[in-house]
């Protein structure tokens, strides 16, 4: 395939002074986001995608930080692949990091049974998911804040969908919500590790406190403004 045939899917919403791309993990439309600034990249919830790899190589990316919204397989499936092909540093909250090496806790060992929770018509007929294990390089508890290419990155614990769920904020207004907020769907809290009470007590108040102009990049489906998402 020539360079001109690679597909680089820019997001409708762009983070200031960065290029923001989205790629889908096809079985359940889980979203990987690639945010590029100069020769550095933030990747949220990596999946295996040849187009994304070509994008990174085309931009001569030399420094990659991976952030995880939670520990479920469809949001971590590209970590080992990314390490092998280009290298990266993975940052995760403690509760997420503890579950990454365990194929039962990250759901890869029984992913086919989990898929119907996310998609009524999953594209997984010819896909056999093997038990998967990976690791984080850096962990934190509850909250983390750091500067990246003159952008403020904040990570907030947002349990409910899973105990290792977080929301990632860039410059107070761009929100990578993982599965804590998805357009047109209620947040799933009934999977192992989920908690309807924690979602109601911790995560829902946090989501409702976000600025009205916030742009949401969800774990599944299209991005949009906060008011386009239902919080129940």
mmCIF file of C-alpha atoms in Angstrom, residues 5-159:
data_model
loop_
_atom_site.group_PDB
_atom_site.id
_atom_site.type_symbol
_atom_site.label_atom_id
_atom_site.label_comp_id
_atom_site.label_asym_id
_atom_site.label_seq_id
_atom_site.Cartn_x
_atom_site.Cartn_y
_atom_site.Cartn_z
ATOM 1 C CA UNK A 5 -3.656 5.004 0.366
ATOM 2 C CA UNK A 6 -3.343 5.072 4.146
ATOM 3 C CA UNK A 7 -6.417 6.408 5.929
ATOM 4 C CA UNK A 8 -5.801 9.132 8.509
ATOM 5 C CA UNK A 9 -9.134 9.885 10.203
ATOM 6 C CA UNK A 10 -9.111 13.354 11.730
ATOM 7 C CA UNK A 11 -11.676 14.058 14.425
ATOM 8 C CA UNK A 12 -14.369 16.612 13.747
ATOM 9 C CA UNK A 13 -13.296 18.303 16.983
ATOM 10 C CA UNK A 14 -9.636 19.307 17.213
ATOM 11 C CA UNK A 15 -7.571 20.063 20.309
ATOM 12 C CA UNK A 16 -5.885 23.448 20.068
ATOM 13 C CA UNK A 17 -2.435 23.364 18.411
ATOM 14 C CA UNK A 18 -2.653 19.577 17.967
ATOM 15 C CA UNK A 19 -3.857 17.119 15.376
ATOM 16 C CA UNK A 20 -6.463 14.717 16.770
ATOM 17 C CA UNK A 21 -7.347 11.416 15.086
ATOM 18 C CA UNK A 22 -9.790 8.634 15.895
ATOM 19 C CA UNK A 23 -9.622 4.933 15.030
ATOM 20 C CA UNK A 24 -12.153 2.209 15.842
ATOM 21 C CA UNK A 25 -11.782 -1.289 17.288
ATOM 22 C CA UNK A 26 -14.347 -2.731 14.887
ATOM 23 C CA UNK A 27 -16.102 -5.432 16.960
ATOM 24 C CA UNK A 28 -17.715 -2.883 19.291
ATOM 25 C CA UNK A 29 -16.672 0.504 17.825
ATOM 26 C CA UNK A 30 -14.328 1.246 20.729
ATOM 27 C CA UNK A 31 -12.356 4.392 20.006
ATOM 28 C CA UNK A 32 -8.623 4.958 20.042
ATOM 29 C CA UNK A 33 -7.600 8.608 19.969
ATOM 30 C CA UNK A 34 -4.234 9.842 18.703
ATOM 31 C CA UNK A 35 -3.266 13.406 19.638
ATOM 32 C CA UNK A 36 -0.126 14.687 17.903
ATOM 33 C CA UNK A 37 1.979 17.731 18.763
ATOM 34 C CA UNK A 38 5.346 18.169 17.058
ATOM 35 C CA UNK A 39 7.175 14.822 17.382
ATOM 36 C CA UNK A 40 5.131 13.635 20.373
ATOM 37 C CA UNK A 41 1.816 11.816 20.702
ATOM 38 C CA UNK A 42 -0.762 11.035 23.331
ATOM 39 C CA UNK A 43 -2.690 7.867 22.588
ATOM 40 C CA UNK A 44 -5.858 7.132 24.513
ATOM 41 C CA UNK A 45 -7.030 3.491 24.598
ATOM 42 C CA UNK A 46 -4.827 1.961 21.868
ATOM 43 C CA UNK A 47 -6.033 -0.719 19.468
ATOM 44 C CA UNK A 48 -4.175 -2.426 16.637
ATOM 45 C CA UNK A 49 -4.478 -0.284 13.522
ATOM 46 C CA UNK A 50 -2.061 -0.167 10.578
ATOM 47 C CA UNK A 51 -3.285 3.277 9.501
ATOM 48 C CA UNK A 52 -2.563 4.724 12.936
ATOM 49 C CA UNK A 53 0.926 3.213 12.927
ATOM 50 C CA UNK A 54 1.621 4.745 9.526
ATOM 51 C CA UNK A 55 0.388 8.111 10.815
ATOM 52 C CA UNK A 56 2.861 7.948 13.709
ATOM 53 C CA UNK A 57 5.717 7.008 11.404
ATOM 54 C CA UNK A 58 4.781 9.670 8.845
ATOM 55 C CA UNK A 59 4.976 12.313 11.582
ATOM 56 C CA UNK A 60 8.282 10.938 12.927
ATOM 57 C CA UNK A 61 6.776 10.485 16.375
ATOM 58 C CA UNK A 62 9.580 9.785 18.848
ATOM 59 C CA UNK A 63 7.744 10.042 22.172
ATOM 60 C CA UNK A 64 4.402 8.330 22.897
ATOM 61 C CA UNK A 65 2.446 8.418 26.135
ATOM 62 C CA UNK A 66 -0.485 6.020 26.394
ATOM 63 C CA UNK A 67 -3.369 6.883 28.713
ATOM 64 C CA UNK A 68 -6.069 4.342 29.533
ATOM 65 C CA UNK A 69 -9.671 5.212 30.362
ATOM 66 C CA UNK A 70 -10.117 1.746 31.882
ATOM 67 C CA UNK A 71 -8.912 -1.837 31.841
ATOM 68 C CA UNK A 72 -11.342 -3.630 29.498
ATOM 69 C CA UNK A 73 -9.811 -5.463 26.551
ATOM 70 C CA UNK A 74 -11.346 -3.329 23.818
ATOM 71 C CA UNK A 75 -9.565 -0.290 25.300
ATOM 72 C CA UNK A 76 -6.132 -1.868 25.843
ATOM 73 C CA UNK A 77 -5.768 -4.342 22.958
ATOM 74 C CA UNK A 78 -3.086 -2.335 21.149
ATOM 75 C CA UNK A 79 -0.636 -1.791 24.002
ATOM 76 C CA UNK A 80 1.729 -4.698 23.292
ATOM 77 C CA UNK A 81 1.487 -4.122 19.543
ATOM 78 C CA UNK A 82 2.398 -0.458 20.011
ATOM 79 C CA UNK A 83 5.350 -1.345 22.235
ATOM 80 C CA UNK A 84 6.676 -3.790 19.631
ATOM 81 C CA UNK A 85 6.300 -1.443 16.670
ATOM 82 C CA UNK A 86 7.263 1.986 17.937
ATOM 83 C CA UNK A 87 7.535 2.077 21.750
ATOM 84 C CA UNK A 88 5.447 3.865 24.356
ATOM 85 C CA UNK A 89 5.026 4.656 28.054
ATOM 86 C CA UNK A 90 1.715 3.542 29.570
ATOM 87 C CA UNK A 91 0.138 5.504 32.428
ATOM 88 C CA UNK A 92 -2.841 4.048 34.311
ATOM 89 C CA UNK A 93 -4.652 4.490 37.600
ATOM 90 C CA UNK A 94 -3.842 1.819 40.194
ATOM 91 C CA UNK A 95 -7.159 -0.029 39.885
ATOM 92 C CA UNK A 96 -6.782 -0.255 36.117
ATOM 93 C CA UNK A 97 -3.094 -1.246 36.234
ATOM 94 C CA UNK A 98 -3.795 -4.096 38.657
ATOM 95 C CA UNK A 99 -6.228 -5.678 36.189
ATOM 96 C CA UNK A 100 -4.202 -5.289 32.988
ATOM 97 C CA UNK A 101 -2.140 -8.514 33.382
ATOM 98 C CA UNK A 102 -5.191 -10.645 34.246
ATOM 99 C CA UNK A 103 -7.114 -11.891 31.184
ATOM 100 C CA UNK A 104 -10.223 -12.550 33.284
ATOM 101 C CA UNK A 105 -10.268 -9.103 34.843
ATOM 102 C CA UNK A 106 -9.540 -7.309 31.574
ATOM 103 C CA UNK A 107 -12.272 -9.480 29.950
ATOM 104 C CA UNK A 108 -10.141 -10.773 27.061
ATOM 105 C CA UNK A 109 -10.593 -14.403 28.156
ATOM 106 C CA UNK A 110 -14.374 -14.129 27.738
ATOM 107 C CA UNK A 111 -14.710 -11.101 25.489
ATOM 108 C CA UNK A 112 -17.274 -12.766 23.219
ATOM 109 C CA UNK A 113 -19.663 -12.973 26.189
ATOM 110 C CA UNK A 114 -19.135 -9.299 27.030
ATOM 111 C CA UNK A 115 -19.616 -7.905 23.512
ATOM 112 C CA UNK A 116 -23.469 -7.939 23.534
ATOM 113 C CA UNK A 117 -23.402 -5.452 26.431
ATOM 114 C CA UNK A 118 -21.866 -2.903 24.056
ATOM 115 C CA UNK A 119 -23.288 -3.701 20.640
ATOM 116 C CA UNK A 120 -26.492 -5.476 19.580
ATOM 117 C CA UNK A 121 -24.859 -6.378 16.257
ATOM 118 C CA UNK A 122 -21.164 -6.893 17.010
ATOM 119 C CA UNK A 123 -18.737 -7.391 14.119
ATOM 120 C CA UNK A 124 -16.950 -10.288 15.754
ATOM 121 C CA UNK A 125 -18.201 -13.346 13.884
ATOM 122 C CA UNK A 126 -14.803 -14.292 12.444
ATOM 123 C CA UNK A 127 -12.729 -12.907 15.297
ATOM 124 C CA UNK A 128 -11.409 -15.090 18.086
ATOM 125 C CA UNK A 129 -10.039 -13.044 20.950
ATOM 126 C CA UNK A 130 -7.156 -14.723 22.756
ATOM 127 C CA UNK A 131 -6.460 -14.170 26.460
ATOM 128 C CA UNK A 132 -4.457 -10.960 26.646
ATOM 129 C CA UNK A 133 -2.068 -9.515 29.193
ATOM 130 C CA UNK A 134 -0.204 -6.208 29.356
ATOM 131 C CA UNK A 135 1.262 -3.827 31.912
ATOM 132 C CA UNK A 136 1.449 -0.158 32.843
ATOM 133 C CA UNK A 137 4.770 1.656 33.220
ATOM 134 C CA UNK A 138 3.521 4.316 35.610
ATOM 135 C CA UNK A 139 0.609 4.260 38.029
ATOM 136 C CA UNK A 140 -1.166 6.746 40.274
ATOM 137 C CA UNK A 141 -4.037 6.847 42.721
ATOM 138 C CA UNK A 142 -7.216 8.876 42.318
ATOM 139 C CA UNK A 143 -5.840 11.904 40.426
ATOM 140 C CA UNK A 144 -2.916 12.892 38.222
ATOM 141 C CA UNK A 145 -1.996 16.184 36.575
ATOM 142 C CA UNK A 146 0.915 16.894 34.247
ATOM 143 C CA UNK A 147 1.991 19.212 31.446
ATOM 144 C CA UNK A 148 2.313 17.879 27.906
ATOM 145 C CA UNK A 149 3.417 20.142 25.067
ATOM 146 C CA UNK A 150 2.028 23.209 26.855
ATOM 147 C CA UNK A 151 -1.300 21.477 27.492
ATOM 148 C CA UNK A 152 -2.636 20.631 30.934
ATOM 149 C CA UNK A 153 -3.545 16.957 31.274
ATOM 150 C CA UNK A 154 -5.717 15.888 34.207
ATOM 151 C CA UNK A 155 -6.890 12.371 34.984
ATOM 152 C CA UNK A 156 -9.794 11.874 37.399
ATOM 153 C CA UNK A 157 -10.907 8.569 38.899
ATOM 154 C CA UNK A 158 -14.452 7.965 37.628
ATOM 155 C CA UNK A 159 -15.576 4.531 38.864
#
